[in-house]
C-alpha positions as a Markdown table, in Angstrom:
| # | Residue | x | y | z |
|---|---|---|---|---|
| 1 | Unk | 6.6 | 22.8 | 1.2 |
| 2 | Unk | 7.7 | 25.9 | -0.7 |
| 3 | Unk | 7.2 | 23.7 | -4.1 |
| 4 | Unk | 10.7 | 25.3 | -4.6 |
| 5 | Unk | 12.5 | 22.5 | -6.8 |
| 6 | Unk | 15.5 | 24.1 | -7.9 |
| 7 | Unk | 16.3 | 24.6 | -4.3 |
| 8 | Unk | 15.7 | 21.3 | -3.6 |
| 9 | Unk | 17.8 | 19.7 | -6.4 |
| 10 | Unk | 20.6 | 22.2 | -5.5 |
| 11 | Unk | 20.5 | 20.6 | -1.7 |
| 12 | Unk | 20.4 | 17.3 | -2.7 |
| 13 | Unk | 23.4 | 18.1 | -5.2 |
| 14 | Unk | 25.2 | 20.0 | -2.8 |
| 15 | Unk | 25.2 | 17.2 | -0.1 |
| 16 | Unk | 27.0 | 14.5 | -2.8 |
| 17 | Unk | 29.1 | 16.9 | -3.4 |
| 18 | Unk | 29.9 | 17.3 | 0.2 |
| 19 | Unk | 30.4 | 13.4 | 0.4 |
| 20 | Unk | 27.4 | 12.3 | 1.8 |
| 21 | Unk | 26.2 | 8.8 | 0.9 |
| 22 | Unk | 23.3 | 8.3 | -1.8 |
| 23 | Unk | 22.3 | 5.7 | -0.1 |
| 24 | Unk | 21.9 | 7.7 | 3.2 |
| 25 | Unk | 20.9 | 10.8 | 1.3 |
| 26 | Unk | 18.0 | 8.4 | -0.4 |
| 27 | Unk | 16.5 | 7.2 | 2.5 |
| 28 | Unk | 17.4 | 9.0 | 5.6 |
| 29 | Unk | 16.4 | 12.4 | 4.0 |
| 30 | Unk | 14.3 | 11.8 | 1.1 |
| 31 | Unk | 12.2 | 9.3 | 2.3 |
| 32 | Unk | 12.0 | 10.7 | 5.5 |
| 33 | Unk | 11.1 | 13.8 | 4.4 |
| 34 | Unk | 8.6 | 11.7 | 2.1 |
| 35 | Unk | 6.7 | 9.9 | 5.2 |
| 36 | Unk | 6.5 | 13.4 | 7.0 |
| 37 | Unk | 4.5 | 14.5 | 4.2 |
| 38 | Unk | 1.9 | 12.1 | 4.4 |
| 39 | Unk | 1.7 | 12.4 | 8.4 |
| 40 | Unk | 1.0 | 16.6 | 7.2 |
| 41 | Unk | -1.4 | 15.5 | 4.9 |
| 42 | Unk | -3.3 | 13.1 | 7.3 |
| 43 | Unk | -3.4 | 15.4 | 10.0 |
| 44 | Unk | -4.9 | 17.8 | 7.6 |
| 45 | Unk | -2.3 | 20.5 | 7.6 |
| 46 | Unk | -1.9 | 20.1 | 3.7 |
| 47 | Unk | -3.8 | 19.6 | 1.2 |
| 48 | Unk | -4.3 | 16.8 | -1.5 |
| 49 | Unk | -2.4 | 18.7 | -4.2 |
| 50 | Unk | 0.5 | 20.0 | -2.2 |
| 51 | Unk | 1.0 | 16.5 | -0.8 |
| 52 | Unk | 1.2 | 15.6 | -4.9 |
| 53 | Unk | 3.5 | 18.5 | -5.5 |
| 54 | Unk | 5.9 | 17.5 | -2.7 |
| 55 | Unk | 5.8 | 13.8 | -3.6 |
| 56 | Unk | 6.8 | 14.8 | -7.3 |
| 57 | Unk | 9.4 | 17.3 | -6.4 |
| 58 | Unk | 10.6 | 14.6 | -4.1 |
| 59 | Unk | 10.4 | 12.2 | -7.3 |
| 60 | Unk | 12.4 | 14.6 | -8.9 |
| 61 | Unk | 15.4 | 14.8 | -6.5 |
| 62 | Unk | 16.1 | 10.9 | -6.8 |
| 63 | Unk | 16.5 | 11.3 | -10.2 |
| 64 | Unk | 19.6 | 14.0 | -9.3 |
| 65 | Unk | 20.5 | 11.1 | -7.1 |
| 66 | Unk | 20.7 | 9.2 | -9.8 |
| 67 | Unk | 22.4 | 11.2 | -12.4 |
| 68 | Unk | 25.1 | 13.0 | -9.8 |
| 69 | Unk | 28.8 | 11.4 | -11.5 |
| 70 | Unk | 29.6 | 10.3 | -7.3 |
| 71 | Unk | 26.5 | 7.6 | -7.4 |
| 72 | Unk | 27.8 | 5.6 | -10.7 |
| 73 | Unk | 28.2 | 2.2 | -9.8 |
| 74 | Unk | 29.1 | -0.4 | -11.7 |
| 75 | Unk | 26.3 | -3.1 | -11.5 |
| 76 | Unk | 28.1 | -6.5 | -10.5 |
| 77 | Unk | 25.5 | -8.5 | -8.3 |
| 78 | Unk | 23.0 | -9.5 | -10.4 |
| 79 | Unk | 19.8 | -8.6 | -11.8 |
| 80 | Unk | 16.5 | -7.4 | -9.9 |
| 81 | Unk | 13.3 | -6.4 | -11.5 |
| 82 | Unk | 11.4 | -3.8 | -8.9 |
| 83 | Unk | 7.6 | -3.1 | -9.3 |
| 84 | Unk | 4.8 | -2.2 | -7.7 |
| 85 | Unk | 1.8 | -4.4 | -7.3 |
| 86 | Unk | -1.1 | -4.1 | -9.9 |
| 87 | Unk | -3.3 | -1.0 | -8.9 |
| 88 | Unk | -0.4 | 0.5 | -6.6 |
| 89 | Unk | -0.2 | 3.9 | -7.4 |
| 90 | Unk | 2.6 | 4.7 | -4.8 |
| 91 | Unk | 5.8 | 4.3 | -6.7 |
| 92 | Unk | 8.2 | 6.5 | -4.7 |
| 93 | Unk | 9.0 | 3.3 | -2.2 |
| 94 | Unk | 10.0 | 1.3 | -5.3 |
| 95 | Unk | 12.2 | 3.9 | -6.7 |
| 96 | Unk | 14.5 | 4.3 | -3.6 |
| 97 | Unk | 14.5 | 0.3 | -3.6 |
| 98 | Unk | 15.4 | 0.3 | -7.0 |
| 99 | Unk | 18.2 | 3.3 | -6.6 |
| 100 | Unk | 19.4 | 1.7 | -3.2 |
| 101 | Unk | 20.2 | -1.7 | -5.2 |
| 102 | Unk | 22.1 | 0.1 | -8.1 |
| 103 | Unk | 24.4 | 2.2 | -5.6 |
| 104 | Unk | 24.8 | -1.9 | -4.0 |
| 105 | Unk | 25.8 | -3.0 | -7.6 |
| 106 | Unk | 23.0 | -4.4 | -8.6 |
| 107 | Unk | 21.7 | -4.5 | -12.6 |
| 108 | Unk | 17.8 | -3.1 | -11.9 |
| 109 | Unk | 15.1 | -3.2 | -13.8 |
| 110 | Unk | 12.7 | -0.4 | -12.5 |
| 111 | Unk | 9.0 | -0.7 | -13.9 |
| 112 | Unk | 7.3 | 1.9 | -12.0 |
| 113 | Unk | 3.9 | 1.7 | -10.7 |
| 114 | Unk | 1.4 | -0.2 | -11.4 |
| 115 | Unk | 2.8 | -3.6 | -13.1 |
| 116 | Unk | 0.1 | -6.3 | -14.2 |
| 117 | Unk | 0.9 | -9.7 | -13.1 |
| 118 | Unk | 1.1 | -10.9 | -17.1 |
| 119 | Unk | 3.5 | -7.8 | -18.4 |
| 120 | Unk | 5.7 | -8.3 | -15.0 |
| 121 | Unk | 6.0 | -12.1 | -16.1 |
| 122 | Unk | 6.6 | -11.0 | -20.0 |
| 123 | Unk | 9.1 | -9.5 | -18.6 |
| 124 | Unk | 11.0 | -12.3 | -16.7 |
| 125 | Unk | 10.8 | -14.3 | -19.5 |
| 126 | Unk | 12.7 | -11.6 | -21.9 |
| 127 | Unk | 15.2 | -10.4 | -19.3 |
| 128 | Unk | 15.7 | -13.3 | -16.7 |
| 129 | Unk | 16.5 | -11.2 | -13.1 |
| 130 | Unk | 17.4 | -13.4 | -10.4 |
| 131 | Unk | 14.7 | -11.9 | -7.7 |
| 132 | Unk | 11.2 | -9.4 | -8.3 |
| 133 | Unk | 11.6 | -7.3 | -5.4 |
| 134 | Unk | 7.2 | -6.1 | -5.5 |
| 135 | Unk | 6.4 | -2.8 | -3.3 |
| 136 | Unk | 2.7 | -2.4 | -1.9 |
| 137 | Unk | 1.6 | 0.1 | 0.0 |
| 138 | Unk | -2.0 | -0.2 | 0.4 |
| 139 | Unk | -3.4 | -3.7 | 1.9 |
| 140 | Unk | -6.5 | -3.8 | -0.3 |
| 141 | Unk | -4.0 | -4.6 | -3.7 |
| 142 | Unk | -2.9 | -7.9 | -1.4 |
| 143 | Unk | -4.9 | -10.4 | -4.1 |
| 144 | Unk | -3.2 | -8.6 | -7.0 |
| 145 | Unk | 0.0 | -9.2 | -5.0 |
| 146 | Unk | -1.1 | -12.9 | -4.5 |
| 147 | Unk | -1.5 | -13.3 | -7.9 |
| 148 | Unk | 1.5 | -11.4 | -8.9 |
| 149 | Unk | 3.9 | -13.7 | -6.4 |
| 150 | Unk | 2.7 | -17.0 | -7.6 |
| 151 | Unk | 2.7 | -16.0 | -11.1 |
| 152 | Unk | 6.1 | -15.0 | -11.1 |
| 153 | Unk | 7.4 | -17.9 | -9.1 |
| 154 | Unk | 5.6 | -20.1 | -11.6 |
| 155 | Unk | 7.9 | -18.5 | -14.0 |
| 156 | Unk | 10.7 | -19.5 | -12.0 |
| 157 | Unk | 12.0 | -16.3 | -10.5 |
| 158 | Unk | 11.4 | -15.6 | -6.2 |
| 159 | Unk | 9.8 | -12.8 | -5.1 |
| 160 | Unk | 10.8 | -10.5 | -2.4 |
| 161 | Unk | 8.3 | -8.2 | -1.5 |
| 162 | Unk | 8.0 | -5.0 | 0.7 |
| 163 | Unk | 5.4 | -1.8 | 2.0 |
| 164 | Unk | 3.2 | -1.2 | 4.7 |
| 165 | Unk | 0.3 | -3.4 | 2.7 |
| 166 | Unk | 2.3 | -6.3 | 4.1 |
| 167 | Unk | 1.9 | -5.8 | 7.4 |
| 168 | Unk | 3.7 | -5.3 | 10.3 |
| 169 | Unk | 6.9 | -7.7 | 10.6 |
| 170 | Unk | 5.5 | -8.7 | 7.2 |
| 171 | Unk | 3.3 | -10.7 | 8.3 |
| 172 | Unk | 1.0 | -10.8 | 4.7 |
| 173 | Unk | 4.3 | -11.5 | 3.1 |
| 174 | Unk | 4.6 | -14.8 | 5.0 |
| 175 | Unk | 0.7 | -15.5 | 4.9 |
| 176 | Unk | 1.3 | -15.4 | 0.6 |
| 177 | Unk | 4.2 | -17.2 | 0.1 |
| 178 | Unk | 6.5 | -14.6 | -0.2 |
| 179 | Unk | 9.9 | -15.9 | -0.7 |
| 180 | Unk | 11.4 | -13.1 | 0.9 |
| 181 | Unk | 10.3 | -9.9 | 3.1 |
| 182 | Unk | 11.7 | -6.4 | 4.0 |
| 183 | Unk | 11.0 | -3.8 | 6.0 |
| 184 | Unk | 13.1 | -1.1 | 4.1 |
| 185 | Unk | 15.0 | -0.8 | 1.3 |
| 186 | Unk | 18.4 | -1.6 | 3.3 |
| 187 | Unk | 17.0 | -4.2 | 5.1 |
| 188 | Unk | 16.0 | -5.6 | 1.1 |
| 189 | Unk | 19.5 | -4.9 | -0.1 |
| 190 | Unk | 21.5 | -6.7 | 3.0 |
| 191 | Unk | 19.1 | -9.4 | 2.2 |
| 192 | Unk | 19.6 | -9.9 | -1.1 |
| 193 | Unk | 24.2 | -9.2 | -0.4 |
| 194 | Unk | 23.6 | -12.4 | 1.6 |
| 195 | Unk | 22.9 | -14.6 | -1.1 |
| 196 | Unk | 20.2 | -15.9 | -3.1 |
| 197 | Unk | 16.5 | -15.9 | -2.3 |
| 198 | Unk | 15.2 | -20.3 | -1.5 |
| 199 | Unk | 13.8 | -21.7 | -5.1 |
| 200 | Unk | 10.3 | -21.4 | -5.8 |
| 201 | Unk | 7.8 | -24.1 | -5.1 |
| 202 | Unk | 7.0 | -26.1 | -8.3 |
| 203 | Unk | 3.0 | -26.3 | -8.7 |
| 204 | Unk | 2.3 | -23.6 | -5.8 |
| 205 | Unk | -1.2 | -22.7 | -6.1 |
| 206 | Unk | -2.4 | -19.3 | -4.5 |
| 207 | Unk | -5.3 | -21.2 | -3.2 |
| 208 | Unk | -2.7 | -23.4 | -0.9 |
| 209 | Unk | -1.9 | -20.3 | 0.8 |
| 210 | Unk | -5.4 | -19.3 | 2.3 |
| 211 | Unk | -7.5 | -22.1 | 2.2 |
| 212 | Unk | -10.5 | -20.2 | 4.2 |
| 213 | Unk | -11.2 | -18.5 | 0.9 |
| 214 | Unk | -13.4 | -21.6 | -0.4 |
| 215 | Unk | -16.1 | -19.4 | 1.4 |
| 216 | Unk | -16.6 | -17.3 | -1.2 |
| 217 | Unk | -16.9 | -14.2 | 1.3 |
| 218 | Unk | -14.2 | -12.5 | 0.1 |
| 219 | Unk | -15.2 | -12.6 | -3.6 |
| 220 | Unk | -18.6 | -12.1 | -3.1 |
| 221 | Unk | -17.7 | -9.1 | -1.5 |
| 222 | Unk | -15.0 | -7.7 | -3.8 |
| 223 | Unk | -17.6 | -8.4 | -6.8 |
| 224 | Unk | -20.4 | -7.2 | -4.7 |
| 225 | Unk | -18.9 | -3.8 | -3.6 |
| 226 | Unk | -20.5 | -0.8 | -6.2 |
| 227 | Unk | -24.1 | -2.9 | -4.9 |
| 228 | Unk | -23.3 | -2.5 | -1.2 |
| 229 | Unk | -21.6 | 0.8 | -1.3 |
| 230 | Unk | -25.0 | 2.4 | -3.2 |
| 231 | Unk | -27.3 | 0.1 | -0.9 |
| 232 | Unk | -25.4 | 1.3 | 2.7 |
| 233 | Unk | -25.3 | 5.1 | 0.8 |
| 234 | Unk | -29.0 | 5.4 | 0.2 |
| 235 | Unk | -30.0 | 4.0 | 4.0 |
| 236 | Unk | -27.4 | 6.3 | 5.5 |
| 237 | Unk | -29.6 | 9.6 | 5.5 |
| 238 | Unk | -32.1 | 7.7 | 7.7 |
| 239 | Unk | -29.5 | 6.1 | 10.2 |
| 240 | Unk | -27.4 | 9.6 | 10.1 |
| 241 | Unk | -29.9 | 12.6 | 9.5 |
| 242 | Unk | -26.8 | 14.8 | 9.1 |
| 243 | Unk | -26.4 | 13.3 | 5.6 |
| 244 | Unk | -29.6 | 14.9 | 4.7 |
| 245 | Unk | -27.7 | 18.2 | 4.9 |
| 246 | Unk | -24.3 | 17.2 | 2.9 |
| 247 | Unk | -23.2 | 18.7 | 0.0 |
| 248 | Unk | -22.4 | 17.2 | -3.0 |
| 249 | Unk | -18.7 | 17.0 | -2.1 |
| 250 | Unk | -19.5 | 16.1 | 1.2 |
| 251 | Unk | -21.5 | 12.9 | -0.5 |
| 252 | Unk | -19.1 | 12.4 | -2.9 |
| 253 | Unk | -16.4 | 11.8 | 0.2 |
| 254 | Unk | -19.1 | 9.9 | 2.2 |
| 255 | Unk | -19.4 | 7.3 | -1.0 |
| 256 | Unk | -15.4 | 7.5 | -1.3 |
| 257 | Unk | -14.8 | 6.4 | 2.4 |
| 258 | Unk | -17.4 | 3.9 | 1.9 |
| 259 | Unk | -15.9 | 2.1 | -1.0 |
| 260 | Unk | -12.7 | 2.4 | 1.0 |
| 261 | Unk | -14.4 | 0.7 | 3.9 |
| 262 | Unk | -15.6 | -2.2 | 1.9 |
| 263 | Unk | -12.4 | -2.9 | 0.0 |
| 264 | Unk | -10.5 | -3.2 | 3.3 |
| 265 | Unk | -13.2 | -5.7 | 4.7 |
| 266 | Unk | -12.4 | -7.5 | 1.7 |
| 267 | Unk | -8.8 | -7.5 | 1.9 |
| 268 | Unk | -8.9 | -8.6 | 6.0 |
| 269 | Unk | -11.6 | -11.5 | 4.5 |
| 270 | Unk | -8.6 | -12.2 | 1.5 |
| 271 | Unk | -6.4 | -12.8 | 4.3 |
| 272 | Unk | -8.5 | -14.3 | 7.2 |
| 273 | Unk | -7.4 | -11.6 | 9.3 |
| 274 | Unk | -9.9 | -8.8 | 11.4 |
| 275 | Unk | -7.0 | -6.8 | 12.6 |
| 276 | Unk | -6.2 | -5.4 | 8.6 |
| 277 | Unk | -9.8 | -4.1 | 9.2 |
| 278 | Unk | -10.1 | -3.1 | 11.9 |
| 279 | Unk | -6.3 | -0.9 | 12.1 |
| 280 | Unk | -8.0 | 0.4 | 8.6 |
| 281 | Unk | -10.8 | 1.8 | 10.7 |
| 282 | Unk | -9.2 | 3.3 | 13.6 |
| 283 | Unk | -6.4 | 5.1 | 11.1 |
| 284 | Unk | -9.4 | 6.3 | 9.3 |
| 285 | Unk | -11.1 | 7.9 | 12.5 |
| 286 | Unk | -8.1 | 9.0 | 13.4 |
| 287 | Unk | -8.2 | 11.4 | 9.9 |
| 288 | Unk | -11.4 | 12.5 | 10.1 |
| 289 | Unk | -10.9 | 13.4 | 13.4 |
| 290 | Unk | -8.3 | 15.9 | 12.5 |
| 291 | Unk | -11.2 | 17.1 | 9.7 |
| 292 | Unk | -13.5 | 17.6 | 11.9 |
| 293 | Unk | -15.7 | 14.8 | 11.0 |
| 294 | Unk | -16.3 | 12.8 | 14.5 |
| 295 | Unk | -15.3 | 9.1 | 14.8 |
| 296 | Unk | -18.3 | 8.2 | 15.6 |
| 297 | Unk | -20.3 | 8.8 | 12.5 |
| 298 | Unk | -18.2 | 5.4 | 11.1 |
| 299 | Unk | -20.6 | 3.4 | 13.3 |
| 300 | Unk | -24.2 | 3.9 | 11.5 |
| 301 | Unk | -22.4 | 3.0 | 8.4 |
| 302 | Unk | -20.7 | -0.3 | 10.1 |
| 303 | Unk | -24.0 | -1.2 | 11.5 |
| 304 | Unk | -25.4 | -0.7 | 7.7 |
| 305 | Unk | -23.1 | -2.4 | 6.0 |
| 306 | Unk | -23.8 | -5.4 | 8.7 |
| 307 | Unk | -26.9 | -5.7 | 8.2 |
| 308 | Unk | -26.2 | -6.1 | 3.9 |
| 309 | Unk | -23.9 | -8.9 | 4.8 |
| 310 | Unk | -25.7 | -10.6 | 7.4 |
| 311 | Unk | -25.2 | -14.0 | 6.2 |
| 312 | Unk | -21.5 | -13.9 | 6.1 |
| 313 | Unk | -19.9 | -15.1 | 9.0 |
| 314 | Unk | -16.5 | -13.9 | 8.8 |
| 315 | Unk | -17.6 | -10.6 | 7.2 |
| 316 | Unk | -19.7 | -10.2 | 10.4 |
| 317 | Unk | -17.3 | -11.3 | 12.7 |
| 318 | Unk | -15.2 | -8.4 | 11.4 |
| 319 | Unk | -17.4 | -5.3 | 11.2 |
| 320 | Unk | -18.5 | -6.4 | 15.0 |
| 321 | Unk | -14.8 | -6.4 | 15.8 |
| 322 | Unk | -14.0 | -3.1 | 13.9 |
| 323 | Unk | -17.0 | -1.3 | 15.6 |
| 324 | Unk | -15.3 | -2.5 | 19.1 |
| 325 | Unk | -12.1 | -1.2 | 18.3 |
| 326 | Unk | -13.6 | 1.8 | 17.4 |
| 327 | Unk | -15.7 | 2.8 | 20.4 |
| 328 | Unk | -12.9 | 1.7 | 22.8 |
| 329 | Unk | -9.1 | 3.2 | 21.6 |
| 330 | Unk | -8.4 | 6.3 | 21.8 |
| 331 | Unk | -7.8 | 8.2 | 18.4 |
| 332 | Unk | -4.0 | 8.3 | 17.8 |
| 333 | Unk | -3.6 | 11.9 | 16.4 |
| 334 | Unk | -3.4 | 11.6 | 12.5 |
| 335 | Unk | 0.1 | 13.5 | 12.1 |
| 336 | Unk | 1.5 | 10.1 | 14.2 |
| 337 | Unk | -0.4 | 7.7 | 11.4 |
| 338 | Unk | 1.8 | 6.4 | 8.3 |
């Protein structure tokens, strides 16, 4: 939290040169140290820009990882292509795959963040890996990493996939027709040592996977989110006269956390499944609790938001259930949330 990077590199350095394991010194420190900066930043003990700091000095030492002469290994396995899903920003889980499986002996092609369904399958067509290993860390990019899974298995090539926006024990990964699910990078690289990922379906369809999505509730919500986050907005001062009083950055978060709030209702209607909402909701409470915002003030903007999308059942069903949850758990403190 210094920001001091040459010390940082010179630790990391120093420990291969001590013989500890890159793969242990990839994941058991830096990653670590990785998820206890976003518990600091939740819990509101950093800010925004040191959290970016730390995450890039953190990007940093993997690359001396990398480059230290004890981590060459001579790739002998196979080939993986590792990416994150379109619209994933969060890259740092990719790279220690993609390091982890090079230390294994794997030949990896790393394409960072951010990876559109049509380059990612350019690219399978040019270089011909045997598995996509795709990282997500945020459940609302779960169509993009629909998409991206059946597109690249119509290309022939399985897809493992990995990062809290599957779920826990994966269960999104299943629920899409993910060929393959980790929890962590070793858990993706013992799985892969233990042979070869089951062929693709011929003529899978991402529509056989969630057939509740003939509704039309989740698009109508995806398309319809800048309408309803500007309609729930503008009724808000009336439901919550403390709004009257915000500033502009105080609006400007309030519109933020309401876009959020609709693009998780449409990723729990993507998937047919409440709980995606309403754990969204309660790990949001949870951080403006620790910003002094209370919990409660989510409710008025629930109840809104209801009444725009009164005619869809399952949208209903879950902002009900996500107001429940709210008003009966107990905030877990946001330094405990990942």
């Amino acid at each position: 939290m210094a920001l001091d990077e040459s010390a940082t590199i010179a630790a990391v350095v120093r420990a291969l040169d001590e013989g500890m394991g890159a793969e242990d010194l990839l994941l058991d420190v830096i990653a670590s140290v990785q998820g206890r900066v976003g518990r600091e930043w939740a819990a509101h003990r950093i800010t925004v820009a040191q959290e970016h700091a730390a995450t890039a000095i953190n990007d940093r030492a993997v690359t001396a990882v990398s480059l230290h002469p004890a981590v060459h290994t001579a790739p002998t396995l196979g080939r993986v292509a590792v990416a994150c899903v379109d619209g994933e920003w969060h890259a740092l889980p990719a790279r220690l795959l993609a390091e982890v499986l090079r230390v294994r002996g794997w030949r990896v092609d790393y394409l960072g963040a951010q990876v559109s369904a049509p380059h990612l399958v350019a690219h399978l067509h040019r270089t011909g890996p045997d598995v996509v290993a795709l990282s997500g860390s945020l459940a609302t990019r779960l169509p993009a990493a629909h998409a991206t899974i059946t597109a690249c298995q119509a290309a022939g090539t399985p897809v493992m996939v990995g990062g809290a926006a599957f779920g826990p024990g994966g269960r999104y990964a299943r629920l899409l027709g993910a060929d393959g699910w980790a929890p962590d990078a070793r858990a993706a690289a013992d799985e892969l040592a233990r042979g070869p990922l089951p062929q693709v379906r011929p003529g899978h369809q991402a529509v056989d996977d969630l057939p509740h999505l003939k509704d039309q509730e989740y698009t109508l919500v995806a398309r319809g989110r800048p309408r309803l986050v500007a309609s729930v907005f503008s009724r808000l001062a009336n439901a919550c006269p403390a709004v009257r009083a915000y500033t502009e950055a105080q609006r400007d978060h309030t519109a933020e956390d309401l876009s959020h709030i609709v693009e998780f209702l449409a990723a729990s209607l993507y998937t047919g499944d409440e709980d995606l909402f309403c754990g969204f909701l309660v790990w949001t409470a949870g951080v403006l609790d620790a910003r002094g915002v209370p919990a409660a003030s989510l409710l008025p903007a629930l109840e809104l938001l209801g009444r725009e999308l009164r005619d869809f059942p399952r949208a209903s069903a879950a902002l009900r259930a996500g107001a429940a949850r709210l008003t009966r758990t107990p905030l877990t403190p946001a330094g405990t949330a990942e």
